[in-house]
Amino acid sequence: MKNQGTTKADGNKKARKNPQALTTAVLAVIALLFSALFSTATVLAAPEKKAKPPAAPKESGSINDANLQANQKRVDDLLKKNEHDTSLRISLKIHDYTKEVLTTVKFIKGQYEKAVNDPAVPMKDKEQLYLKLKSLGQLTPKYTAAYETSLYNLGYIYAKRGEPERARKYLSEYLQTAPFSTSRDSKWMKAKTLLLELYSLEGEF
């Protein structure tokens, strides 16, 4: 018992003799607490940096009846500037759109003509079908011309891009689709000349 009391008393004496060590320890603990609190607040306050998505490449819009002629004119302007990438993209869209329209018109026209010649169809319905057939008849030349032009443009563009196989495909289809012309300045003759050059047969026929 005497020894324990002596030890405790000695410890109290040592603590009283070295107050600076105790103060330093307390300050160190407080500093650690403030540092931890400050770090947490900084993390919470810092806004999250989100990676910006890559900018989407600008593409021409879809083709429809309202902008068909404007896009055809744009292709003509681009070809004059030898801008083959953009003109190719637009020409492909014009080609696909006009081909789909012509296919649809041809099918519907066939169905209307069958109904007009069907004795079972009422006369009133036939009169409506006659009017619709007339509208389809006016629509077909417009889209046929646009489709033929897209064939020629695609053949020309692919030839300029050094893709002869694709160029021959579209030029051959153009010659089979477009009306024949003997004029040297006509697209038909220009397409024929370009196609023969791609076959290395220029001047043969």
mmCIF file with all atom_site columns, C-alpha atoms in Angstrom:
data_model
loop_
_atom_site.group_PDB
_atom_site.id
_atom_site.type_symbol
_atom_site.label_atom_id
_atom_site.label_alt_id
_atom_site.label_comp_id
_atom_site.label_asym_id
_atom_site.label_entity_id
_atom_site.label_seq_id
_atom_site.pdbx_PDB_ins_code
_atom_site.Cartn_x
_atom_site.Cartn_y
_atom_site.Cartn_z
_atom_site.occupancy
_atom_site.B_iso_or_equiv
_atom_site.pdbx_formal_charge
_atom_site.auth_seq_id
_atom_site.auth_comp_id
_atom_site.auth_asym_id
_atom_site.auth_atom_id
_atom_site.pdbx_PDB_model_num
ATOM 1   C CA . MET A 1 1   ? 0.000   0.000  0.000    1.00 0.00 ? 1   MET A CA 1
ATOM 2   C CA . LYS A 1 2   ? 2.836   2.331  0.765    1.00 0.00 ? 2   LYS A CA 1
ATOM 3   C CA . ASN A 1 3   ? 4.518   1.593  -2.497   1.00 0.00 ? 3   ASN A CA 1
ATOM 4   C CA . GLN A 1 4   ? 1.306   2.249  -4.531   1.00 0.00 ? 4   GLN A CA 1
ATOM 5   C CA . GLY A 1 5   ? 0.724   5.563  -2.860   1.00 0.00 ? 5   GLY A CA 1
ATOM 6   C CA . THR A 1 6   ? 4.278   6.525  -3.408   1.00 0.00 ? 6   THR A CA 1
ATOM 7   C CA . THR A 1 7   ? 4.025   5.667  -7.115   1.00 0.00 ? 7   THR A CA 1
ATOM 8   C CA . LYS A 1 8   ? 0.835   7.681  -7.589   1.00 0.00 ? 8   LYS A CA 1
ATOM 9   C CA . ALA A 1 9   ? 2.252   10.607 -5.777   1.00 0.00 ? 9   ALA A CA 1
ATOM 10  C CA . ASP A 1 10  ? 5.406   10.438 -7.857   1.00 0.00 ? 10  ASP A CA 1
ATOM 11  C CA . GLY A 1 11  ? 3.293   10.450 -11.041  1.00 0.00 ? 11  GLY A CA 1
ATOM 12  C CA . ASN A 1 12  ? 1.369   13.517 -9.945   1.00 0.00 ? 12  ASN A CA 1
ATOM 13  C CA . LYS A 1 13  ? 4.602   15.249 -9.104   1.00 0.00 ? 13  LYS A CA 1
ATOM 14  C CA . LYS A 1 14  ? 6.018   14.419 -12.556  1.00 0.00 ? 14  LYS A CA 1
ATOM 15  C CA . ALA A 1 15  ? 2.886   15.726 -14.314  1.00 0.00 ? 15  ALA A CA 1
ATOM 16  C CA . ARG A 1 16  ? 3.089   18.955 -12.270  1.00 0.00 ? 16  ARG A CA 1
ATOM 17  C CA . LYS A 1 17  ? 6.760   19.235 -13.065  1.00 0.00 ? 17  LYS A CA 1
ATOM 18  C CA . ASN A 1 18  ? 6.176   18.810 -16.904  1.00 0.00 ? 18  ASN A CA 1
ATOM 19  C CA . PRO A 1 19  ? 2.943   20.704 -17.803  1.00 0.00 ? 19  PRO A CA 1
ATOM 20  C CA . GLN A 1 20  ? 4.396   21.659 -21.193  1.00 0.00 ? 20  GLN A CA 1
ATOM 21  C CA . ALA A 1 21  ? 4.330   18.032 -22.443  1.00 0.00 ? 21  ALA A CA 1
ATOM 22  C CA . LEU A 1 22  ? 0.665   17.676 -21.452  1.00 0.00 ? 22  LEU A CA 1
ATOM 23  C CA . THR A 1 23  ? -0.268  20.911 -23.229  1.00 0.00 ? 23  THR A CA 1
ATOM 24  C CA . THR A 1 24  ? 1.586   19.850 -26.348  1.00 0.00 ? 24  THR A CA 1
ATOM 25  C CA . ALA A 1 25  ? -0.243  16.524 -26.447  1.00 0.00 ? 25  ALA A CA 1
ATOM 26  C CA . VAL A 1 26  ? -3.649  18.186 -26.044  1.00 0.00 ? 26  VAL A CA 1
ATOM 27  C CA . LEU A 1 27  ? -2.891  20.680 -28.808  1.00 0.00 ? 27  LEU A CA 1
ATOM 28  C CA . ALA A 1 28  ? -1.768  17.890 -31.107  1.00 0.00 ? 28  ALA A CA 1
ATOM 29  C CA . VAL A 1 29  ? -5.048  16.046 -30.609  1.00 0.00 ? 29  VAL A CA 1
ATOM 30  C CA . ILE A 1 30  ? -7.062  19.230 -31.271  1.00 0.00 ? 30  ILE A CA 1
ATOM 31  C CA . ALA A 1 31  ? -5.025  19.907 -34.418  1.00 0.00 ? 31  ALA A CA 1
ATOM 32  C CA . LEU A 1 32  ? -5.709  16.408 -35.694  1.00 0.00 ? 32  LEU A CA 1
ATOM 33  C CA . LEU A 1 33  ? -9.434  16.832 -35.101  1.00 0.00 ? 33  LEU A CA 1
ATOM 34  C CA . PHE A 1 34  ? -9.552  20.170 -36.959  1.00 0.00 ? 34  PHE A CA 1
ATOM 35  C CA . SER A 1 35  ? -7.522  18.721 -39.810  1.00 0.00 ? 35  SER A CA 1
ATOM 36  C CA . ALA A 1 36  ? -9.922  15.790 -40.163  1.00 0.00 ? 36  ALA A CA 1
ATOM 37  C CA . LEU A 1 37  ? -12.968 18.084 -40.063  1.00 0.00 ? 37  LEU A CA 1
ATOM 38  C CA . PHE A 1 38  ? -11.459 20.465 -42.644  1.00 0.00 ? 38  PHE A CA 1
ATOM 39  C CA . SER A 1 39  ? -10.607 17.618 -45.028  1.00 0.00 ? 39  SER A CA 1
ATOM 40  C CA . THR A 1 40  ? -14.149 16.226 -44.814  1.00 0.00 ? 40  THR A CA 1
ATOM 41  C CA . ALA A 1 41  ? -15.693 19.642 -45.459  1.00 0.00 ? 41  ALA A CA 1
ATOM 42  C CA . THR A 1 42  ? -13.443 20.195 -48.449  1.00 0.00 ? 42  THR A CA 1
ATOM 43  C CA . VAL A 1 43  ? -14.410 16.858 -49.981  1.00 0.00 ? 43  VAL A CA 1
ATOM 44  C CA . LEU A 1 44  ? -18.109 17.534 -49.450  1.00 0.00 ? 44  LEU A CA 1
ATOM 45  C CA . ALA A 1 45  ? -17.921 21.076 -50.817  1.00 0.00 ? 45  ALA A CA 1
ATOM 46  C CA . ALA A 1 46  ? -15.887 20.249 -53.909  1.00 0.00 ? 46  ALA A CA 1
ATOM 47  C CA . PRO A 1 47  ? -18.203 19.857 -56.922  1.00 0.00 ? 47  PRO A CA 1
ATOM 48  C CA . GLU A 1 48  ? -17.930 16.645 -58.858  1.00 0.00 ? 48  GLU A CA 1
ATOM 49  C CA . LYS A 1 49  ? -16.193 17.086 -62.173  1.00 0.00 ? 49  LYS A CA 1
ATOM 50  C CA . LYS A 1 50  ? -18.158 15.281 -64.845  1.00 0.00 ? 50  LYS A CA 1
ATOM 51  C CA . ALA A 1 51  ? -16.402 14.349 -68.039  1.00 0.00 ? 51  ALA A CA 1
ATOM 52  C CA . LYS A 1 52  ? -17.844 16.225 -71.000  1.00 0.00 ? 52  LYS A CA 1
ATOM 53  C CA . PRO A 1 53  ? -19.268 13.932 -73.659  1.00 0.00 ? 53  PRO A CA 1
ATOM 54  C CA . PRO A 1 54  ? -17.563 14.223 -77.052  1.00 0.00 ? 54  PRO A CA 1
ATOM 55  C CA . ALA A 1 55  ? -19.267 16.634 -79.386  1.00 0.00 ? 55  ALA A CA 1
ATOM 56  C CA . ALA A 1 56  ? -21.487 14.850 -81.852  1.00 0.00 ? 56  ALA A CA 1
ATOM 57  C CA . PRO A 1 57  ? -20.470 15.337 -85.494  1.00 0.00 ? 57  PRO A CA 1
ATOM 58  C CA . LYS A 1 58  ? -22.747 17.613 -87.415  1.00 0.00 ? 58  LYS A CA 1
ATOM 59  C CA . GLU A 1 59  ? -24.831 15.696 -89.878  1.00 0.00 ? 59  GLU A CA 1
ATOM 60  C CA . SER A 1 60  ? -27.319 16.857 -92.407  1.00 0.00 ? 60  SER A CA 1
ATOM 61  C CA . GLY A 1 61  ? -30.936 16.324 -91.399  1.00 0.00 ? 61  GLY A CA 1
ATOM 62  C CA . SER A 1 62  ? -33.283 13.757 -92.825  1.00 0.00 ? 62  SER A CA 1
ATOM 63  C CA . ILE A 1 63  ? -34.666 14.256 -96.322  1.00 0.00 ? 63  ILE A CA 1
ATOM 64  C CA . ASN A 1 64  ? -38.367 14.888 -96.861  1.00 0.00 ? 64  ASN A CA 1
ATOM 65  C CA . ASP A 1 65  ? -40.645 16.394 -99.462  1.00 0.00 ? 65  ASP A CA 1
ATOM 66  C CA . ALA A 1 66  ? -40.296 19.880 -97.972  1.00 0.00 ? 66  ALA A CA 1
ATOM 67  C CA . ASN A 1 67  ? -36.481 20.043 -98.185  1.00 0.00 ? 67  ASN A CA 1
ATOM 68  C CA . LEU A 1 68  ? -35.756 17.752 -101.121 1.00 0.00 ? 68  LEU A CA 1
ATOM 69  C CA . GLN A 1 69  ? -35.091 20.505 -103.664 1.00 0.00 ? 69  GLN A CA 1
ATOM 70  C CA . ALA A 1 70  ? -33.026 22.532 -101.175 1.00 0.00 ? 70  ALA A CA 1
ATOM 71  C CA . ASN A 1 71  ? -30.799 19.522 -100.488 1.00 0.00 ? 71  ASN A CA 1
ATOM 72  C CA . GLN A 1 72  ? -30.402 18.842 -104.199 1.00 0.00 ? 72  GLN A CA 1
ATOM 73  C CA . LYS A 1 73  ? -29.245 22.423 -104.702 1.00 0.00 ? 73  LYS A CA 1
ATOM 74  C CA . ARG A 1 74  ? -26.859 22.075 -101.776 1.00 0.00 ? 74  ARG A CA 1
ATOM 75  C CA . VAL A 1 75  ? -25.287 19.001 -103.380 1.00 0.00 ? 75  VAL A CA 1
ATOM 76  C CA . ASP A 1 76  ? -24.809 20.927 -106.634 1.00 0.00 ? 76  ASP A CA 1
ATOM 77  C CA . ASP A 1 77  ? -23.097 23.773 -104.748 1.00 0.00 ? 77  ASP A CA 1
ATOM 78  C CA . LEU A 1 78  ? -20.867 21.371 -102.809 1.00 0.00 ? 78  LEU A CA 1
ATOM 79  C CA . LEU A 1 79  ? -19.788 19.553 -105.971 1.00 0.00 ? 79  LEU A CA 1
ATOM 80  C CA . LYS A 1 80  ? -18.744 22.849 -107.525 1.00 0.00 ? 80  LYS A CA 1
ATOM 81  C CA . LYS A 1 81  ? -16.434 23.304 -104.521 1.00 0.00 ? 81  LYS A CA 1
ATOM 82  C CA . ASN A 1 82  ? -15.169 19.690 -104.785 1.00 0.00 ? 82  ASN A CA 1
ATOM 83  C CA . GLU A 1 83  ? -16.515 18.931 -101.297 1.00 0.00 ? 83  GLU A CA 1
ATOM 84  C CA . HIS A 1 84  ? -17.147 15.256 -101.864 1.00 0.00 ? 84  HIS A CA 1
ATOM 85  C CA . ASP A 1 85  ? -17.626 14.032 -98.277  1.00 0.00 ? 85  ASP A CA 1
ATOM 86  C CA . THR A 1 86  ? -20.639 16.166 -97.404  1.00 0.00 ? 86  THR A CA 1
ATOM 87  C CA . SER A 1 87  ? -22.146 15.901 -100.881 1.00 0.00 ? 87  SER A CA 1
ATOM 88  C CA . LEU A 1 88  ? -21.830 12.097 -100.691 1.00 0.00 ? 88  LEU A CA 1
ATOM 89  C CA . ARG A 1 89  ? -23.642 11.938 -97.369  1.00 0.00 ? 89  ARG A CA 1
ATOM 90  C CA . ILE A 1 90  ? -26.541 14.056 -98.615  1.00 0.00 ? 90  ILE A CA 1
ATOM 91  C CA . SER A 1 91  ? -26.727 12.268 -101.980 1.00 0.00 ? 91  SER A CA 1
ATOM 92  C CA . LEU A 1 92  ? -27.016 8.893  -100.261 1.00 0.00 ? 92  LEU A CA 1
ATOM 93  C CA . LYS A 1 93  ? -29.928 10.186 -98.200  1.00 0.00 ? 93  LYS A CA 1
ATOM 94  C CA . ILE A 1 94  ? -31.632 11.631 -101.278 1.00 0.00 ? 94  ILE A CA 1
ATOM 95  C CA . HIS A 1 95  ? -31.121 8.325  -103.110 1.00 0.00 ? 95  HIS A CA 1
ATOM 96  C CA . ASP A 1 96  ? -32.634 6.237  -100.311 1.00 0.00 ? 96  ASP A CA 1
ATOM 97  C CA . TYR A 1 97  ? -35.555 8.601  -99.723  1.00 0.00 ? 97  TYR A CA 1
ATOM 98  C CA . THR A 1 98  ? -36.578 8.993  -103.363 1.00 0.00 ? 98  THR A CA 1
ATOM 99  C CA . LYS A 1 99  ? -36.211 5.272  -104.026 1.00 0.00 ? 99  LYS A CA 1
ATOM 100 C CA . GLU A 1 100 ? -38.495 4.461  -101.095 1.00 0.00 ? 100 GLU A CA 1
ATOM 101 C CA . VAL A 1 101 ? -41.071 7.023  -102.223 1.00 0.00 ? 101 VAL A CA 1
ATOM 102 C CA . LEU A 1 102 ? -41.104 5.700  -105.794 1.00 0.00 ? 102 LEU A CA 1
ATOM 103 C CA . THR A 1 103 ? -41.462 2.117  -104.581 1.00 0.00 ? 103 THR A CA 1
ATOM 104 C CA . THR A 1 104 ? -44.381 3.118  -102.359 1.00 0.00 ? 104 THR A CA 1
ATOM 105 C CA . VAL A 1 105 ? -46.044 5.175  -105.079 1.00 0.00 ? 105 VAL A CA 1
ATOM 106 C CA . LYS A 1 106 ? -45.729 2.329  -107.566 1.00 0.00 ? 106 LYS A CA 1
ATOM 107 C CA . PHE A 1 107 ? -47.348 -0.136 -105.180 1.00 0.00 ? 107 PHE A CA 1
ATOM 108 C CA . ILE A 1 108 ? -50.218 2.176  -104.197 1.00 0.00 ? 108 ILE A CA 1
ATOM 109 C CA . LYS A 1 109 ? -50.820 3.147  -107.818 1.00 0.00 ? 109 LYS A CA 1
ATOM 110 C CA . GLY A 1 110 ? -51.130 -0.509 -108.753 1.00 0.00 ? 110 GLY A CA 1
ATOM 111 C CA . GLN A 1 111 ? -53.685 -1.108 -106.007 1.00 0.00 ? 111 GLN A CA 1
ATOM 112 C CA . TYR A 1 112 ? -55.720 1.950  -107.035 1.00 0.00 ? 112 TYR A CA 1
ATOM 113 C CA . GLU A 1 113 ? -55.749 0.854  -110.676 1.00 0.00 ? 113 GLU A CA 1
ATOM 114 C CA . LYS A 1 114 ? -56.993 -2.597 -109.689 1.00 0.00 ? 114 LYS A CA 1
ATOM 115 C CA . ALA A 1 115 ? -59.786 -1.049 -107.622 1.00 0.00 ? 115 ALA A CA 1
ATOM 116 C CA . VAL A 1 116 ? -60.803 1.302  -110.447 1.00 0.00 ? 116 VAL A CA 1
ATOM 117 C CA . ASN A 1 117 ? -61.176 -1.667 -112.804 1.00 0.00 ? 117 ASN A CA 1
ATOM 118 C CA . ASP A 1 118 ? -62.992 -3.795 -110.230 1.00 0.00 ? 118 ASP A CA 1
ATOM 119 C CA . PRO A 1 119 ? -66.772 -3.917 -110.908 1.00 0.00 ? 119 PRO A CA 1
ATOM 120 C CA . ALA A 1 120 ? -67.404 -4.589 -107.226 1.00 0.00 ? 120 ALA A CA 1
ATOM 121 C CA . VAL A 1 121 ? -66.002 -1.202 -106.143 1.00 0.00 ? 121 VAL A CA 1
ATOM 122 C CA . PRO A 1 122 ? -68.705 1.511  -105.871 1.00 0.00 ? 122 PRO A CA 1
ATOM 123 C CA . MET A 1 123 ? -68.577 4.324  -108.418 1.00 0.00 ? 123 MET A CA 1
ATOM 124 C CA . LYS A 1 124 ? -68.242 6.913  -105.656 1.00 0.00 ? 124 LYS A CA 1
ATOM 125 C CA . ASP A 1 125 ? -65.041 5.260  -104.420 1.00 0.00 ? 125 ASP A CA 1
ATOM 126 C CA . LYS A 1 126 ? -63.728 4.997  -107.967 1.00 0.00 ? 126 LYS A CA 1
ATOM 127 C CA . GLU A 1 127 ? -64.125 8.742  -108.454 1.00 0.00 ? 127 GLU A CA 1
ATOM 128 C CA . GLN A 1 128 ? -61.976 9.368  -105.376 1.00 0.00 ? 128 GLN A CA 1
ATOM 129 C CA . LEU A 1 129 ? -59.405 6.907  -106.634 1.00 0.00 ? 129 LEU A CA 1
ATOM 130 C CA . TYR A 1 130 ? -59.250 8.660  -110.022 1.00 0.00 ? 130 TYR A CA 1
ATOM 131 C CA . LEU A 1 131 ? -58.323 11.905 -108.257 1.00 0.00 ? 131 LEU A CA 1
ATOM 132 C CA . LYS A 1 132 ? -55.641 10.167 -106.206 1.00 0.00 ? 132 LYS A CA 1
ATOM 133 C CA . LEU A 1 133 ? -54.224 8.506  -109.289 1.00 0.00 ? 133 LEU A CA 1
ATOM 134 C CA . LYS A 1 134 ? -53.923 11.921 -110.891 1.00 0.00 ? 134 LYS A CA 1
ATOM 135 C CA . SER A 1 135 ? -51.962 13.214 -107.877 1.00 0.00 ? 135 SER A CA 1
ATOM 136 C CA . LEU A 1 136 ? -49.679 10.184 -107.978 1.00 0.00 ? 136 LEU A CA 1
ATOM 137 C CA . GLY A 1 137 ? -49.126 10.776 -111.673 1.00 0.00 ? 137 GLY A CA 1
ATOM 138 C CA . GLN A 1 138 ? -47.855 14.278 -110.891 1.00 0.00 ? 138 GLN A CA 1
ATOM 139 C CA . LEU A 1 139 ? -45.676 13.071 -108.027 1.00 0.00 ? 139 LEU A CA 1
ATOM 140 C CA . THR A 1 140 ? -43.880 10.331 -109.939 1.00 0.00 ? 140 THR A CA 1
ATOM 141 C CA . PRO A 1 141 ? -41.942 12.538 -112.425 1.00 0.00 ? 141 PRO A CA 1
ATOM 142 C CA . LYS A 1 142 ? -40.642 14.761 -109.619 1.00 0.00 ? 142 LYS A CA 1
ATOM 143 C CA . TYR A 1 143 ? -39.260 11.887 -107.602 1.00 0.00 ? 143 TYR A CA 1
ATOM 144 C CA . THR A 1 144 ? -38.026 9.998  -110.647 1.00 0.00 ? 144 THR A CA 1
ATOM 145 C CA . ALA A 1 145 ? -35.919 12.981 -111.681 1.00 0.00 ? 145 ALA A CA 1
ATOM 146 C CA . ALA A 1 146 ? -34.534 13.380 -108.142 1.00 0.00 ? 146 ALA A CA 1
ATOM 147 C CA . TYR A 1 147 ? -33.718 9.675  -107.968 1.00 0.00 ? 147 TYR A CA 1
ATOM 148 C CA . GLU A 1 148 ? -31.937 9.699  -111.332 1.00 0.00 ? 148 GLU A CA 1
ATOM 149 C CA . THR A 1 149 ? -29.911 12.739 -110.311 1.00 0.00 ? 149 THR A CA 1
ATOM 150 C CA . SER A 1 150 ? -28.847 11.040 -107.088 1.00 0.00 ? 150 SER A CA 1
ATOM 151 C CA . LEU A 1 151 ? -27.619 8.038  -109.095 1.00 0.00 ? 151 LEU A CA 1
ATOM 152 C CA . TYR A 1 152 ? -25.517 10.249 -111.336 1.00 0.00 ? 152 TYR A CA 1
ATOM 153 C CA . ASN A 1 153 ? -24.131 12.270 -108.411 1.00 0.00 ? 153 ASN A CA 1
ATOM 154 C CA . LEU A 1 154 ? -23.201 9.156  -106.452 1.00 0.00 ? 154 LEU A CA 1
ATOM 155 C CA . GLY A 1 155 ? -21.419 7.649  -109.445 1.00 0.00 ? 155 GLY A CA 1
ATOM 156 C CA . TYR A 1 156 ? -19.529 10.896 -110.020 1.00 0.00 ? 156 TYR A CA 1
ATOM 157 C CA . ILE A 1 157 ? -18.609 11.353 -106.339 1.00 0.00 ? 157 ILE A CA 1
ATOM 158 C CA . TYR A 1 158 ? -17.380 7.800  -105.874 1.00 0.00 ? 158 TYR A CA 1
ATOM 159 C CA . ALA A 1 159 ? -15.293 8.107  -109.035 1.00 0.00 ? 159 ALA A CA 1
ATOM 160 C CA . LYS A 1 160 ? -13.674 11.259 -107.662 1.00 0.00 ? 160 LYS A CA 1
ATOM 161 C CA . ARG A 1 161 ? -13.068 9.552  -104.333 1.00 0.00 ? 161 ARG A CA 1
ATOM 162 C CA . GLY A 1 162 ? -11.197 6.714  -106.035 1.00 0.00 ? 162 GLY A CA 1
ATOM 163 C CA . GLU A 1 163 ? -13.867 4.067  -105.412 1.00 0.00 ? 163 GLU A CA 1
ATOM 164 C CA . PRO A 1 164 ? -14.433 2.688  -108.931 1.00 0.00 ? 164 PRO A CA 1
ATOM 165 C CA . GLU A 1 165 ? -16.584 -0.316 -107.988 1.00 0.00 ? 165 GLU A CA 1
ATOM 166 C CA . ARG A 1 166 ? -19.193 1.801  -106.253 1.00 0.00 ? 166 ARG A CA 1
ATOM 167 C CA . ALA A 1 167 ? -18.979 4.416  -108.984 1.00 0.00 ? 167 ALA A CA 1
ATOM 168 C CA . ARG A 1 168 ? -19.647 1.829  -111.700 1.00 0.00 ? 168 ARG A CA 1
ATOM 169 C CA . LYS A 1 169 ? -22.648 0.490  -109.779 1.00 0.00 ? 169 LYS A CA 1
ATOM 170 C CA . TYR A 1 170 ? -24.439 3.833  -109.639 1.00 0.00 ? 170 TYR A CA 1
ATOM 171 C CA . LEU A 1 171 ? -23.436 4.973  -113.115 1.00 0.00 ? 171 LEU A CA 1
ATOM 172 C CA . SER A 1 172 ? -24.675 1.715  -114.647 1.00 0.00 ? 172 SER A CA 1
ATOM 173 C CA . GLU A 1 173 ? -27.980 2.049  -112.837 1.00 0.00 ? 173 GLU A CA 1
ATOM 174 C CA . TYR A 1 174 ? -28.271 5.639  -113.969 1.00 0.00 ? 174 TYR A CA 1
ATOM 175 C CA . LEU A 1 175 ? -27.772 4.721  -117.634 1.00 0.00 ? 175 LEU A CA 1
ATOM 176 C CA . GLN A 1 176 ? -30.466 2.048  -117.325 1.00 0.00 ? 176 GLN A CA 1
ATOM 177 C CA . THR A 1 177 ? -32.907 4.366  -115.545 1.00 0.00 ? 177 THR A CA 1
ATOM 178 C CA . ALA A 1 178 ? -32.494 7.793  -117.122 1.00 0.00 ? 178 ALA A CA 1
ATOM 179 C CA . PRO A 1 179 ? -33.815 8.537  -120.631 1.00 0.00 ? 179 PRO A CA 1
ATOM 180 C CA . PHE A 1 180 ? -31.246 8.249  -123.392 1.00 0.00 ? 180 PHE A CA 1
ATOM 181 C CA . SER A 1 181 ? -29.862 11.466 -124.844 1.00 0.00 ? 181 SER A CA 1
ATOM 182 C CA . THR A 1 182 ? -27.517 12.069 -127.775 1.00 0.00 ? 182 THR A CA 1
ATOM 183 C CA . SER A 1 183 ? -26.464 15.494 -126.506 1.00 0.00 ? 183 SER A CA 1
ATOM 184 C CA . ARG A 1 184 ? -22.794 15.570 -125.551 1.00 0.00 ? 184 ARG A CA 1
ATOM 185 C CA . ASP A 1 185 ? -23.606 17.854 -122.623 1.00 0.00 ? 185 ASP A CA 1
ATOM 186 C CA . SER A 1 186 ? -26.328 15.607 -121.243 1.00 0.00 ? 186 SER A CA 1
ATOM 187 C CA . LYS A 1 187 ? -25.866 13.720 -117.991 1.00 0.00 ? 187 LYS A CA 1
ATOM 188 C CA . TRP A 1 188 ? -26.519 10.481 -119.838 1.00 0.00 ? 188 TRP A CA 1
ATOM 189 C CA . MET A 1 189 ? -23.521 11.006 -122.113 1.00 0.00 ? 189 MET A CA 1
ATOM 190 C CA . LYS A 1 190 ? -21.377 12.246 -119.246 1.00 0.00 ? 190 LYS A CA 1
ATOM 191 C CA . ALA A 1 191 ? -22.270 9.182  -117.207 1.00 0.00 ? 191 ALA A CA 1
ATOM 192 C CA . LYS A 1 192 ? -21.500 6.907  -120.152 1.00 0.00 ? 192 LYS A CA 1
ATOM 193 C CA . THR A 1 193 ? -18.118 8.545  -120.717 1.00 0.00 ? 193 THR A CA 1
ATOM 194 C CA . LEU A 1 194 ? -17.187 8.371  -117.044 1.00 0.00 ? 194 LEU A CA 1
ATOM 195 C CA . LEU A 1 195 ? -18.269 4.739  -116.810 1.00 0.00 ? 195 LEU A CA 1
ATOM 196 C CA . LEU A 1 196 ? -16.194 3.751  -119.839 1.00 0.00 ? 196 LEU A CA 1
ATOM 197 C CA . GLU A 1 197 ? -13.192 5.506  -118.307 1.00 0.00 ? 197 GLU A CA 1
ATOM 198 C CA . LEU A 1 198 ? -13.643 3.441  -115.156 1.00 0.00 ? 198 LEU A CA 1
ATOM 199 C CA . TYR A 1 199 ? -13.679 0.312  -117.321 1.00 0.00 ? 199 TYR A CA 1
ATOM 200 C CA . SER A 1 200 ? -10.636 1.605  -119.280 1.00 0.00 ? 200 SER A CA 1
ATOM 201 C CA . LEU A 1 201 ? -12.778 1.523  -122.419 1.00 0.00 ? 201 LEU A CA 1
ATOM 202 C CA . GLU A 1 202 ? -12.882 5.214  -123.201 1.00 0.00 ? 202 GLU A CA 1
ATOM 203 C CA . GLY A 1 203 ? -13.136 5.888  -126.891 1.00 0.00 ? 203 GLY A CA 1
ATOM 204 C CA . GLU A 1 204 ? -14.277 2.343  -127.692 1.00 0.00 ? 204 GLU A CA 1
ATOM 205 C CA . PHE A 1 205 ? -17.986 3.134  -127.963 1.00 0.00 ? 205 PHE A CA 1
#
